[in-house]
mmCIF file of C-alpha atoms and ligand atoms in Angstrom:
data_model
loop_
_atom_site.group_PDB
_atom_site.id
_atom_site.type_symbol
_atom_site.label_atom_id
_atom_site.label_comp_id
_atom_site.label_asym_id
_atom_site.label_seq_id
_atom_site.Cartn_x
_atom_site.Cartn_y
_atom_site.Cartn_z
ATOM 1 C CA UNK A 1246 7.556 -6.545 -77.308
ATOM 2 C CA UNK A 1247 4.778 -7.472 -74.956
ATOM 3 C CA UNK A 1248 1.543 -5.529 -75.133
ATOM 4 C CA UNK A 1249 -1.403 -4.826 -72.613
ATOM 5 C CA UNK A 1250 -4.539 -6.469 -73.823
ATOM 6 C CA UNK A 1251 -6.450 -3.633 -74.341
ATOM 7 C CA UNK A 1252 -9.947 -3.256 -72.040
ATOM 8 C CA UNK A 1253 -12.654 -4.857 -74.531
ATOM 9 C CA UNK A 1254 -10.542 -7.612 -74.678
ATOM 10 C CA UNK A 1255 -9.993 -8.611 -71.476
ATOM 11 C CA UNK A 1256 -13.549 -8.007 -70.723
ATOM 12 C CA UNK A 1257 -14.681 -10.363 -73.256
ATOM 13 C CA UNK A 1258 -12.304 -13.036 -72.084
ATOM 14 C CA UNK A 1259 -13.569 -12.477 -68.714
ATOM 15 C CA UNK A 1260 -17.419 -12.891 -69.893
ATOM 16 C CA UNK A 1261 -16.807 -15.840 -71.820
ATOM 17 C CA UNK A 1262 -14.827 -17.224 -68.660
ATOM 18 C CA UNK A 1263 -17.764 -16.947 -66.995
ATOM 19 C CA UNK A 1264 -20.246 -18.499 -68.998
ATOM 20 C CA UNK A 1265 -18.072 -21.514 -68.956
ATOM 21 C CA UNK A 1266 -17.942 -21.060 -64.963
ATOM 22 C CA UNK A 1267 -21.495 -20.624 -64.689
ATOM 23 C CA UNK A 1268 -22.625 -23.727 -67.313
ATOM 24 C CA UNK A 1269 -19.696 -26.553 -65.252
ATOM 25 C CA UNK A 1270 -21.803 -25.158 -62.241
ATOM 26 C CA UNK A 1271 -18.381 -24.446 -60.389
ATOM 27 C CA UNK A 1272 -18.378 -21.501 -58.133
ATOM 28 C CA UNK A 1273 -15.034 -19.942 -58.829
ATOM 29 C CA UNK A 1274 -14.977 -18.027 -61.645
ATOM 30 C CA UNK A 1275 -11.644 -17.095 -63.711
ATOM 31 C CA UNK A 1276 -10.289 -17.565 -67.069
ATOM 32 C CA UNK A 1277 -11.187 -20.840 -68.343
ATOM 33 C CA UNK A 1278 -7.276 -22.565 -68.917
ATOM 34 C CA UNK A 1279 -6.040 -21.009 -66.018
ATOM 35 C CA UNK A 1280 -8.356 -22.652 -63.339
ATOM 36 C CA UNK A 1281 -8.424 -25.890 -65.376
ATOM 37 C CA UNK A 1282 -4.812 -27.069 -65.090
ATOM 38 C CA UNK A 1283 -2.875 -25.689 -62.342
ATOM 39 C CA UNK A 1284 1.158 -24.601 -63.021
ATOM 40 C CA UNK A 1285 3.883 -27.162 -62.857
ATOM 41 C CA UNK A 1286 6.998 -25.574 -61.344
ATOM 42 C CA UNK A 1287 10.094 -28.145 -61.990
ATOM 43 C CA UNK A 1288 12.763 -28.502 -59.668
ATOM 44 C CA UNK A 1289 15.919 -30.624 -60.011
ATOM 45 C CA UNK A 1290 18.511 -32.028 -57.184
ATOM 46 C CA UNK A 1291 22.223 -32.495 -58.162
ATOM 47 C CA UNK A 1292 23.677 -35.193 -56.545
ATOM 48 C CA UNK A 1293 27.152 -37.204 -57.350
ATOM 49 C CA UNK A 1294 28.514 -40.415 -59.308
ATOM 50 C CA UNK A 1295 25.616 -43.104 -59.950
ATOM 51 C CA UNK A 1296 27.357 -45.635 -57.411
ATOM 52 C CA UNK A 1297 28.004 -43.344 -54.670
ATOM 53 C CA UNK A 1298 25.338 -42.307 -52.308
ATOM 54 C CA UNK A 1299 23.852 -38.973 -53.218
ATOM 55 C CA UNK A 1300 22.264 -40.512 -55.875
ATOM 56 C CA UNK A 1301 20.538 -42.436 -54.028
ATOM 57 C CA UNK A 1302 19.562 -39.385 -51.912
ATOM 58 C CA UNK A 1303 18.536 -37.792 -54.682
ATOM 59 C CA UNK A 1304 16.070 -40.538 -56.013
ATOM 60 C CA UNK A 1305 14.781 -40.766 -52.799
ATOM 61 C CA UNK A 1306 13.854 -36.910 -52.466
ATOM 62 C CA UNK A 1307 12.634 -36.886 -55.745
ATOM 63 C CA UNK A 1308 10.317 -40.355 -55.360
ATOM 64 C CA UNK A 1309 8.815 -38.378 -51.936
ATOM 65 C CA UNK A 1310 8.628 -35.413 -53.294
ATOM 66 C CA UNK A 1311 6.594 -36.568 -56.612
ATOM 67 C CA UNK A 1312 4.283 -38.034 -54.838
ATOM 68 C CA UNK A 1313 2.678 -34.452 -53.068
ATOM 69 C CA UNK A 1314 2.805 -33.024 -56.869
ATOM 70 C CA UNK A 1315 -0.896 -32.837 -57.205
ATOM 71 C CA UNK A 1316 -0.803 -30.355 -54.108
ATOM 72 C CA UNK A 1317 1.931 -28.885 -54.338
ATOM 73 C CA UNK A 1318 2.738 -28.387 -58.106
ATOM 74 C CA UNK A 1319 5.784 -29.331 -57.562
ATOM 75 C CA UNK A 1320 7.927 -31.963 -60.265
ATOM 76 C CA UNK A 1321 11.192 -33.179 -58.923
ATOM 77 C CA UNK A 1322 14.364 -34.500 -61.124
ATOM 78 C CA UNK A 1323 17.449 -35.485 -59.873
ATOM 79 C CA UNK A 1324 20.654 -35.936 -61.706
ATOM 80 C CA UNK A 1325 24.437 -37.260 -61.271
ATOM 81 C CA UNK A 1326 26.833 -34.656 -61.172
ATOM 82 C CA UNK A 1327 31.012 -34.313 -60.035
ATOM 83 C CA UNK A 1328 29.782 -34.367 -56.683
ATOM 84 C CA UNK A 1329 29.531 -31.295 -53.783
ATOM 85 C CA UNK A 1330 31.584 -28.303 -55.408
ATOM 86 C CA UNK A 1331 29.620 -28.811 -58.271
ATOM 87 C CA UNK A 1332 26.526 -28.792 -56.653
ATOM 88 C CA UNK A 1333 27.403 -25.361 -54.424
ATOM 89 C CA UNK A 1334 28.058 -23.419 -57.473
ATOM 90 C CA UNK A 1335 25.002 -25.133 -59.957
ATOM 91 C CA UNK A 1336 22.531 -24.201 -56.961
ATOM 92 C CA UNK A 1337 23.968 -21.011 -56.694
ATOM 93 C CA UNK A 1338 24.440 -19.977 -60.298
ATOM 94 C CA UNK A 1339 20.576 -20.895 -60.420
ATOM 95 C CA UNK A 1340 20.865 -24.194 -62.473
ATOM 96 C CA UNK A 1341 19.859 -26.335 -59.937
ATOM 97 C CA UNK A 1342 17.378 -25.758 -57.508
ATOM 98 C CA UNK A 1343 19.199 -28.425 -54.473
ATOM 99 C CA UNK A 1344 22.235 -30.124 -54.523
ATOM 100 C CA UNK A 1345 23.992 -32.812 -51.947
ATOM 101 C CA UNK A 1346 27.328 -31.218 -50.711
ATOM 102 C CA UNK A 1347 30.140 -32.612 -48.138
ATOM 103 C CA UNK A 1348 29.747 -30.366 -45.026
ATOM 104 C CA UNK A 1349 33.459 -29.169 -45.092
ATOM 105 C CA UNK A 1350 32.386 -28.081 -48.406
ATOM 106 C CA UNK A 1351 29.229 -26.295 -47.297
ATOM 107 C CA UNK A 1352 31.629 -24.399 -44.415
ATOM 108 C CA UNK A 1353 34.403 -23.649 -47.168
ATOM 109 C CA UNK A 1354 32.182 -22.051 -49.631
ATOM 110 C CA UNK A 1355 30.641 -19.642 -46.852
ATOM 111 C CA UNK A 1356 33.773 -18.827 -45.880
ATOM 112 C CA UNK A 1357 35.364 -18.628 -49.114
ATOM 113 C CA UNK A 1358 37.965 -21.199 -48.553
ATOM 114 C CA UNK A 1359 39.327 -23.855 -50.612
ATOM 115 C CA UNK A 1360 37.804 -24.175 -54.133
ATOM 116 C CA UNK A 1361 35.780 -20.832 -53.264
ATOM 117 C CA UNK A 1362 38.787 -18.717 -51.702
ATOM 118 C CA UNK A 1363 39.228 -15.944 -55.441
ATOM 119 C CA UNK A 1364 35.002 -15.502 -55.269
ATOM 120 C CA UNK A 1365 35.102 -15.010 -51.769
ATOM 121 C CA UNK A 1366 32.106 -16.005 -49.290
ATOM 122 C CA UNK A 1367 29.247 -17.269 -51.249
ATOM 123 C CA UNK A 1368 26.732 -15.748 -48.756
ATOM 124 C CA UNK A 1369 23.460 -17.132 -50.487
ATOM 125 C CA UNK A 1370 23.986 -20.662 -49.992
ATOM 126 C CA UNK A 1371 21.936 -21.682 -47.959
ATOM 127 C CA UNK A 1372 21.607 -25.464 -45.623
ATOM 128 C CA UNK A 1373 18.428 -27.613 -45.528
ATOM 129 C CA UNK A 1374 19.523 -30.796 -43.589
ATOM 130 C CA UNK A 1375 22.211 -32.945 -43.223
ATOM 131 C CA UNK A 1376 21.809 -36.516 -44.297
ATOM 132 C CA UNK A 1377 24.194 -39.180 -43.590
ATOM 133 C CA UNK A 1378 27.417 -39.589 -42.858
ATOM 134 C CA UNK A 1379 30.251 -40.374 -45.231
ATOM 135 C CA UNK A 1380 33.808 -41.106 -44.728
ATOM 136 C CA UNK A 1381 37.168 -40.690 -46.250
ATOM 137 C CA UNK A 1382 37.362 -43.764 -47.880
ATOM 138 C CA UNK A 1383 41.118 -44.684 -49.219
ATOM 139 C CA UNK A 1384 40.387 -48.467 -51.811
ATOM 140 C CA UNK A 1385 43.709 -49.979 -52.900
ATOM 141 C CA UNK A 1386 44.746 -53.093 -54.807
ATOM 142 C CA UNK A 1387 46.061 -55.607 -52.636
ATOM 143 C CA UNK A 1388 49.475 -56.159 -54.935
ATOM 144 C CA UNK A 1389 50.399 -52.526 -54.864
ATOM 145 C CA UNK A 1390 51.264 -53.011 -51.177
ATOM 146 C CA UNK A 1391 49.519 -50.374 -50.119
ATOM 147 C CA UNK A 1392 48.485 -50.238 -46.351
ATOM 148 C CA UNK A 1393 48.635 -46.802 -44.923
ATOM 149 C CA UNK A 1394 48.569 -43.258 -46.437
ATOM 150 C CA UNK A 1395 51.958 -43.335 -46.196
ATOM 151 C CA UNK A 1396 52.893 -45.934 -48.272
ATOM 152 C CA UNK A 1397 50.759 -44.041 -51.586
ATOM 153 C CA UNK A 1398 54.426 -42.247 -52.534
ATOM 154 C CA UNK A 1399 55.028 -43.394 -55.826
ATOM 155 C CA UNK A 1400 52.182 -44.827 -56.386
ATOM 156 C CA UNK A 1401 48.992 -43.636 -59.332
ATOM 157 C CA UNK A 1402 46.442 -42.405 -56.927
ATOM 158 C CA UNK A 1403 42.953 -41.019 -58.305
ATOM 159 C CA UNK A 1404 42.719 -38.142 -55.828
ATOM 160 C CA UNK A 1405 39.262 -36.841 -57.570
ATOM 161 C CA UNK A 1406 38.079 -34.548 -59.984
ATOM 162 C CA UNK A 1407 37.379 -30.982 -59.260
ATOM 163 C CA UNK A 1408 34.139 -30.676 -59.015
ATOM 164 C CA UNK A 1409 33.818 -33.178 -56.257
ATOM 165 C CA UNK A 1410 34.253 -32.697 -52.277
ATOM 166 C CA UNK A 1411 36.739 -35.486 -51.842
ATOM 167 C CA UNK A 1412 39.001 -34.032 -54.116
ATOM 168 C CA UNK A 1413 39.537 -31.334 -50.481
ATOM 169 C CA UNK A 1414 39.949 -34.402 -48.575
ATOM 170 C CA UNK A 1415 42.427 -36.215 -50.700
ATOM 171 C CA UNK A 1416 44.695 -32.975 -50.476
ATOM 172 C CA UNK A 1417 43.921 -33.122 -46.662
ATOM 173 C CA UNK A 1418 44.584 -36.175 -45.476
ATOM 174 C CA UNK A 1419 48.274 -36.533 -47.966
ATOM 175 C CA UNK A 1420 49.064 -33.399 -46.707
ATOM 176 C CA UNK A 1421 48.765 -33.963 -43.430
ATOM 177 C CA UNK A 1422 50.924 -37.124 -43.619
ATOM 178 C CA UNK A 1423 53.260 -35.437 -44.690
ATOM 179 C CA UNK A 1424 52.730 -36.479 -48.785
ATOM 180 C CA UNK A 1425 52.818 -33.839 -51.340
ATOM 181 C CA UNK A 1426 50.829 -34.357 -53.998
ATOM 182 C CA UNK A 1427 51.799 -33.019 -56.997
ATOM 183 C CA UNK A 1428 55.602 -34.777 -56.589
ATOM 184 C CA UNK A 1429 55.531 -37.258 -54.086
ATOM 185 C CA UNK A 1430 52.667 -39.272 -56.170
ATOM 186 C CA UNK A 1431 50.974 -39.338 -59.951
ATOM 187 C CA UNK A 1432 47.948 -38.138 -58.980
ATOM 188 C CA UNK A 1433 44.552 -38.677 -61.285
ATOM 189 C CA UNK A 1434 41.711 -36.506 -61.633
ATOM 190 C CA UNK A 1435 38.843 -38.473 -62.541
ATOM 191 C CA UNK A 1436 35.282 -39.347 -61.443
ATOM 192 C CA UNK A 1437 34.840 -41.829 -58.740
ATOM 193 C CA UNK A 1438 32.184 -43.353 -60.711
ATOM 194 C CA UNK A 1439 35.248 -44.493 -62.988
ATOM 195 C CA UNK A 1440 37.489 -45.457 -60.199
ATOM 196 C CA UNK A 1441 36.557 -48.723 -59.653
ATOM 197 C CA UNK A 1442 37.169 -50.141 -63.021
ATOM 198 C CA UNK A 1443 40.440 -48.404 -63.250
ATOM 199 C CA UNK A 1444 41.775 -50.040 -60.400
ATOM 200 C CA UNK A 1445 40.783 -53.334 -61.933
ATOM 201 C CA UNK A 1446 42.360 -52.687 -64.937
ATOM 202 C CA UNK A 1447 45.724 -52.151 -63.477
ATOM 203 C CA UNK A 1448 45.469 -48.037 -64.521
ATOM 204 C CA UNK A 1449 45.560 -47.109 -60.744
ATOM 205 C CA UNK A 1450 46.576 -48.293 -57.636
ATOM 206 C CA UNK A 1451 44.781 -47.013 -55.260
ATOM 207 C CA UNK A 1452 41.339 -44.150 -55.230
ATOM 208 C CA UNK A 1453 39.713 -41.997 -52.544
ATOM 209 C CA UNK A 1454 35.932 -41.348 -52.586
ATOM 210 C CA UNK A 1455 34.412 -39.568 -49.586
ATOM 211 C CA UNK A 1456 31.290 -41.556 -49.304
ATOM 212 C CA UNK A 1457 28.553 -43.040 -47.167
ATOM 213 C CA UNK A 1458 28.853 -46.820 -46.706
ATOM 214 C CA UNK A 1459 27.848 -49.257 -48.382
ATOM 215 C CA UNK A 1460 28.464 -47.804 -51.666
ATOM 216 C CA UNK A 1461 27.903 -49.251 -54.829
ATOM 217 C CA UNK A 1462 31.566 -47.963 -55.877
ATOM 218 C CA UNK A 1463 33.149 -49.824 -52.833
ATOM 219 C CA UNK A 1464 30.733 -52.796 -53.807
ATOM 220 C CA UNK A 1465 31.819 -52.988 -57.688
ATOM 221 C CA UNK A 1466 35.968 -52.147 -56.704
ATOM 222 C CA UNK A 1467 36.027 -55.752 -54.866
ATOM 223 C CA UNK A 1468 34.261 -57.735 -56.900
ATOM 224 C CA UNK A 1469 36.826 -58.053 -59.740
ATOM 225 C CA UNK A 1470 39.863 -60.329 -60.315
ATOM 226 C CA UNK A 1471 42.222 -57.810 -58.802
ATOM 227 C CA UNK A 1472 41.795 -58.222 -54.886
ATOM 228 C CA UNK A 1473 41.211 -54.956 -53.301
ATOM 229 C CA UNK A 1474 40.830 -53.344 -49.649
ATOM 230 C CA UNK A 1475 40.035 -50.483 -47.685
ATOM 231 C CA UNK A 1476 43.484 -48.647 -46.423
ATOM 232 C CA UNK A 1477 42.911 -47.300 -42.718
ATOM 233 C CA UNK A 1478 43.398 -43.814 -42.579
ATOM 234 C CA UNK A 1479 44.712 -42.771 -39.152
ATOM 235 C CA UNK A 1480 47.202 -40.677 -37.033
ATOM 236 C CA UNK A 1481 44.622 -37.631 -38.430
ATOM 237 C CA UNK A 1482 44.435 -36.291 -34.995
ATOM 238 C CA UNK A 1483 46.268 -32.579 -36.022
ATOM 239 C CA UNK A 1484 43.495 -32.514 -38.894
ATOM 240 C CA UNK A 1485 40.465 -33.204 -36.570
ATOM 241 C CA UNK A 1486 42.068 -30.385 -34.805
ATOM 242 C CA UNK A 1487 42.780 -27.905 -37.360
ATOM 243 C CA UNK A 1488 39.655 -28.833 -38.808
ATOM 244 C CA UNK A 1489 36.526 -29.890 -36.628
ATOM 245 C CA UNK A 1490 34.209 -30.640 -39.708
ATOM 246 C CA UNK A 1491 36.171 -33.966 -39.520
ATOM 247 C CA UNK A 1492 35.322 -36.699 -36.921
ATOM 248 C CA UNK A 1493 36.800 -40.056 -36.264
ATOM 249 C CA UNK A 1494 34.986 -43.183 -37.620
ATOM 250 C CA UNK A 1495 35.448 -46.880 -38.590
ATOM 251 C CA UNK A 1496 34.000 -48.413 -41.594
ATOM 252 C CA UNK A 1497 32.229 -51.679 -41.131
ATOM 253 C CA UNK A 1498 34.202 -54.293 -42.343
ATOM 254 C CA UNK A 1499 30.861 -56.148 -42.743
ATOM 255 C CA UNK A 1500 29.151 -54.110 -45.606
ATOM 256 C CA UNK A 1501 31.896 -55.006 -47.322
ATOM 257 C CA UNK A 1502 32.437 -58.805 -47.568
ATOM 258 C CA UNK A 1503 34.789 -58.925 -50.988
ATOM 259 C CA UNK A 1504 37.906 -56.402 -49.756
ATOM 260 C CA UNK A 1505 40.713 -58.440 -47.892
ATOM 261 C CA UNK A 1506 40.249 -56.563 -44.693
ATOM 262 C CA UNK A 1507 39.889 -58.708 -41.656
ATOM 263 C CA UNK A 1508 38.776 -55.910 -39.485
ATOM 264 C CA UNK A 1509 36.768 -52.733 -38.948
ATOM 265 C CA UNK A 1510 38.712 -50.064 -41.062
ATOM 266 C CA UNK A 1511 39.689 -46.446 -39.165
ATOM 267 C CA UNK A 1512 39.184 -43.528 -41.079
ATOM 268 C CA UNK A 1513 37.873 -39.868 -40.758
ATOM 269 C CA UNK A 1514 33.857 -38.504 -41.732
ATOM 270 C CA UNK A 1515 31.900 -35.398 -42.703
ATOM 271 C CA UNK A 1516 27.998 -35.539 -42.904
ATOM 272 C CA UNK A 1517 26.144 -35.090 -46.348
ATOM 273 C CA UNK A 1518 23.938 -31.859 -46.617
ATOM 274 C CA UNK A 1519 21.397 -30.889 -48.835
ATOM 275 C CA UNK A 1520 21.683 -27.112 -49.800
ATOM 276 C CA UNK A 1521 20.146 -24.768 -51.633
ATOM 277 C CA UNK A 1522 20.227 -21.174 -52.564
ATOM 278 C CA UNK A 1523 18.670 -17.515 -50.980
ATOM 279 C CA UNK A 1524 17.186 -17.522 -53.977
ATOM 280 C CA UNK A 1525 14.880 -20.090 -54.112
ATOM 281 C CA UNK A 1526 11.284 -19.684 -52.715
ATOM 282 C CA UNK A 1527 10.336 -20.284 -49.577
ATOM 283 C CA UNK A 1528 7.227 -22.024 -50.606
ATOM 284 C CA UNK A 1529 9.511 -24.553 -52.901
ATOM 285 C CA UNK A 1530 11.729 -25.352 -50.161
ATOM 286 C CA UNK A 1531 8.955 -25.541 -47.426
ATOM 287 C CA UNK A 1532 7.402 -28.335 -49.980
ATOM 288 C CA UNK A 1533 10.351 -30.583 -50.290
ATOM 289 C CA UNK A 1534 11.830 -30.363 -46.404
ATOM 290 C CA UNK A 1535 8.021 -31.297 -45.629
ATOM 291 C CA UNK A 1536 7.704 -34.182 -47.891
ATOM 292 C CA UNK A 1537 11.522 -35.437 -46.703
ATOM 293 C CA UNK A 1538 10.499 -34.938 -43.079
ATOM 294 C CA UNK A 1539 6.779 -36.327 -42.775
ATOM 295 C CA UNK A 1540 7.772 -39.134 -44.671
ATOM 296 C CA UNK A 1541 11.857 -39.741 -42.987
ATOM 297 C CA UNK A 1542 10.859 -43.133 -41.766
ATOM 298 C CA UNK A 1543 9.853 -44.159 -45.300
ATOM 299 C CA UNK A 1544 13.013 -42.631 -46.340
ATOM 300 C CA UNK A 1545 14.918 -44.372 -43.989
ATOM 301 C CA UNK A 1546 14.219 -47.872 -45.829
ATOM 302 C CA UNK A 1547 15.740 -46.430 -49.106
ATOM 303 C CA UNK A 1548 19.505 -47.288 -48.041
ATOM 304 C CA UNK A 1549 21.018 -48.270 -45.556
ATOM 305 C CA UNK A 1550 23.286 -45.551 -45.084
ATOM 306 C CA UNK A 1551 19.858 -43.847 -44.092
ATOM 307 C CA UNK A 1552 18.697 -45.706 -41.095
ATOM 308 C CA UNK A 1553 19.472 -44.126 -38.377
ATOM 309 C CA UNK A 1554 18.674 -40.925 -39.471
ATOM 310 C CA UNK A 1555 17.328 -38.988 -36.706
ATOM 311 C CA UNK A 1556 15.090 -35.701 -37.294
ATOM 312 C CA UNK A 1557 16.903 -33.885 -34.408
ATOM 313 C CA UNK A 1558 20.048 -34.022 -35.849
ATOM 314 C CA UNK A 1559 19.519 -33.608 -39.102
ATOM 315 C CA UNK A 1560 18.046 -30.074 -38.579
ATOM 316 C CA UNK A 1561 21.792 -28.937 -36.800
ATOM 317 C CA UNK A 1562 24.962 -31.461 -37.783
ATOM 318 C CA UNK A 1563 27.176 -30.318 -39.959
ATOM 319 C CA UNK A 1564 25.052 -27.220 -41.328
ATOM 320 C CA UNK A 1565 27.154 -23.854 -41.191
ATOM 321 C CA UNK A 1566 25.121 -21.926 -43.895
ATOM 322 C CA UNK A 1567 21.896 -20.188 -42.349
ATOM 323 C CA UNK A 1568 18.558 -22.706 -43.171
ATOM 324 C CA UNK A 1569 16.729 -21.452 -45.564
ATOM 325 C CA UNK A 1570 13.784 -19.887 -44.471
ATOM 326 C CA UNK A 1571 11.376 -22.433 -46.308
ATOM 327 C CA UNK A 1572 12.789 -25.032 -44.424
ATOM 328 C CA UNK A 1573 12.955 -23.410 -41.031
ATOM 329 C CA UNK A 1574 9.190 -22.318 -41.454
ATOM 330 C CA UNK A 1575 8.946 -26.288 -41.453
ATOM 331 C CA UNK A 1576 11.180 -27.084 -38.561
ATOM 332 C CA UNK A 1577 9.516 -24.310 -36.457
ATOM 333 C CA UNK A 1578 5.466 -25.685 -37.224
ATOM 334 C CA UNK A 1579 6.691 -29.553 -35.873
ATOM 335 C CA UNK A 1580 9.027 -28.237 -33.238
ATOM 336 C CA UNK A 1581 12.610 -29.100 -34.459
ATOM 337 C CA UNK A 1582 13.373 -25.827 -33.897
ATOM 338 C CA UNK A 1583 12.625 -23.350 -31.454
ATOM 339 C CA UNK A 1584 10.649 -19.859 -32.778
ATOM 340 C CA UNK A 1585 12.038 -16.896 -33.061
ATOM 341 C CA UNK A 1586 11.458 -14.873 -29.769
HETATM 342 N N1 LIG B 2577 31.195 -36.869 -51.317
HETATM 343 C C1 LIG B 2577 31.266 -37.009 -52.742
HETATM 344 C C2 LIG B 2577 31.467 -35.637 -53.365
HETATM 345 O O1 LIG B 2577 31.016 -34.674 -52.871
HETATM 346 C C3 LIG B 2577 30.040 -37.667 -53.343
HETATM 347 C C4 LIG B 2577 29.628 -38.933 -52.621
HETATM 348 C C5 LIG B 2577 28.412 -39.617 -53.194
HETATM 349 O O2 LIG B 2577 28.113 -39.419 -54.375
HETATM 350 O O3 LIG B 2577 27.774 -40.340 -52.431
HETATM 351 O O4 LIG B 2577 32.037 -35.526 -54.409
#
């Protein structure tokens, strides 16, 4: 059990704290360890698979963020994770301090929808900014014939695992053409960061990763024996429409110069967020928004799936949680945001 230093104590500690003060010639005077090294608080960022793109978003944060640690006491760490519904809960079960989620799956764990609908509204998430954009990204081995949603019945389809966000838009987009997934296909579970050498080794047919382009996943699914493209995903029209979070997008052909495609591909996007929790301070989150923002066009060089970020929109697309009010003390100093009347 924790005592109280009793009086003489503490007054001797505060004497000899002084001497010490008064001999270095400094002004301040306080216990000696305390003033001489100041606190380290440690934060960490959970992002996805290590050849998607939130890993890269996290190393970035982290690199910009490291850099202000002699001012702001601040350590950043950043780690791979199953992707966006693993980062909602970790942040919000206190485990992580950010984490990179899909902003469907920011608006579904508000609401309690989806992979959230038994807990009900997780009201202490809480948004940052969005990042990029990332789309629904169907990769499918050329000899399995593959070349529409469609044409995955009956065929082994890594769908996702759990803990990620495209896991939601797997189920989506099969569902809305009309594909059921637990019968019509054999549907796998894994990590996208093992999808790629599956579908070289003949153990799938086709993936999904929701994902901002290029990614290193994409990248490393062409470049093997098996030849491999990018399926368009289209006639999504009653999704975008039951669901606004989703927008219409093409994938440039052109990051991409190892899949068969001859063309831009069609698919549907979400943006990436970074959220955090009610929980965590406003002085920790003022810190890292600050160091992301002052130093975006640095940032910016760090993929290119981050160049045309723009400051304006990443303080409103795609965010349905409230910003947390570290961040919005930010937004509100530089004028991204308006202040409170
Ligand atoms: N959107 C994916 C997910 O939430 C992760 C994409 C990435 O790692 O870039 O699971």
């Amino acid at each position: 059990m924790l005592k109280r230093i009793s009086t003489p104590i503490c007054l001797s500690i505060l004497i000899a704290g002084t001497l010490v003060t008064t001999s270095c010639g400094r002004k301040k005077s306080s216990a000696p360890d305390a003033s001489a090294k100041p606190k380290t608080t440690f934060i960490s960022i959970g992002t996805g698979g290590v050849t998607g793109v939130y890993y890269q978003v996290g190393g970035g944060i982290m690199t910009l963020v490291n850099r202000q640690q002699t001012e702001t006491g601040i350590k950043a760490s950043f780690q791979a994770t199953g992707g966006s519904v693993y980062n909602i809960n970790t942040v919000l079960a206190g485990s992580l301090e950010f984490g990179l989620a899909q902003s469907d799956r920011q608006h579904q764990a508000l609401k309690g929808l989806a992979e959230w609908q038994e807990k009900g509204p997780r009201d202490t998430l809480r948004a940052v900014c969005s990042v990029h954009p990332e789309s629904v990204t169907l990769v499918a081995a050329e000899d399995s014939g593959i070349k529409s949603v469609a044409d995955l019945k009956g065929k082994r389809v890594n769908i996702g695992n759990p803990g990620s966000g495209n896991r939601g838009n797997s189920l989506d987009v099969l569902a809305e053409a009309g594909l059921d997934w637990e019968t019509d296909l054999h549907a796998e579970a894994v990590k996208a960061a093992e999808s790629s050498k599956l579908l070289q080794d003949g153990r799938i047919d086709a993936y999904f990763y929701t994902v901002g382009h290029p990614a290193g996943a994409i990248t490393e699914a062409a470049a093997g024996r098996r030849p491999v493209g990018i399926v368009p995903i289209t006639k999504m029209e009653g999704l975008i429409a039951k669901c606004p979070y989703y927008a219409p997008t093409t994938i440039p052909k052109s990051l991409y110069p190892k899949v068969t495609n001859k063309a831009d591909i069609e698919t549907i996007s979400v943006m990436t967020t970074l959220i955090t929790s009610a929980d965590v301070s406003e002085e920790i989150v003022y810190s890292v928004t600050k160091a992301l923002f002052e130093n975006l066009d640095e940032f910016k060089t760090m993929h290119p799936a981050f160049a045309y970020l723009k400051p304006e929109t990443m303080v409103t697309a795609g965010l349905s949680a409230p910003i947390h009010r570290g961040a919005l003390k930010y937004y509100r100093e530089v004028g991204l945001l308006p202040t409170a009347p």
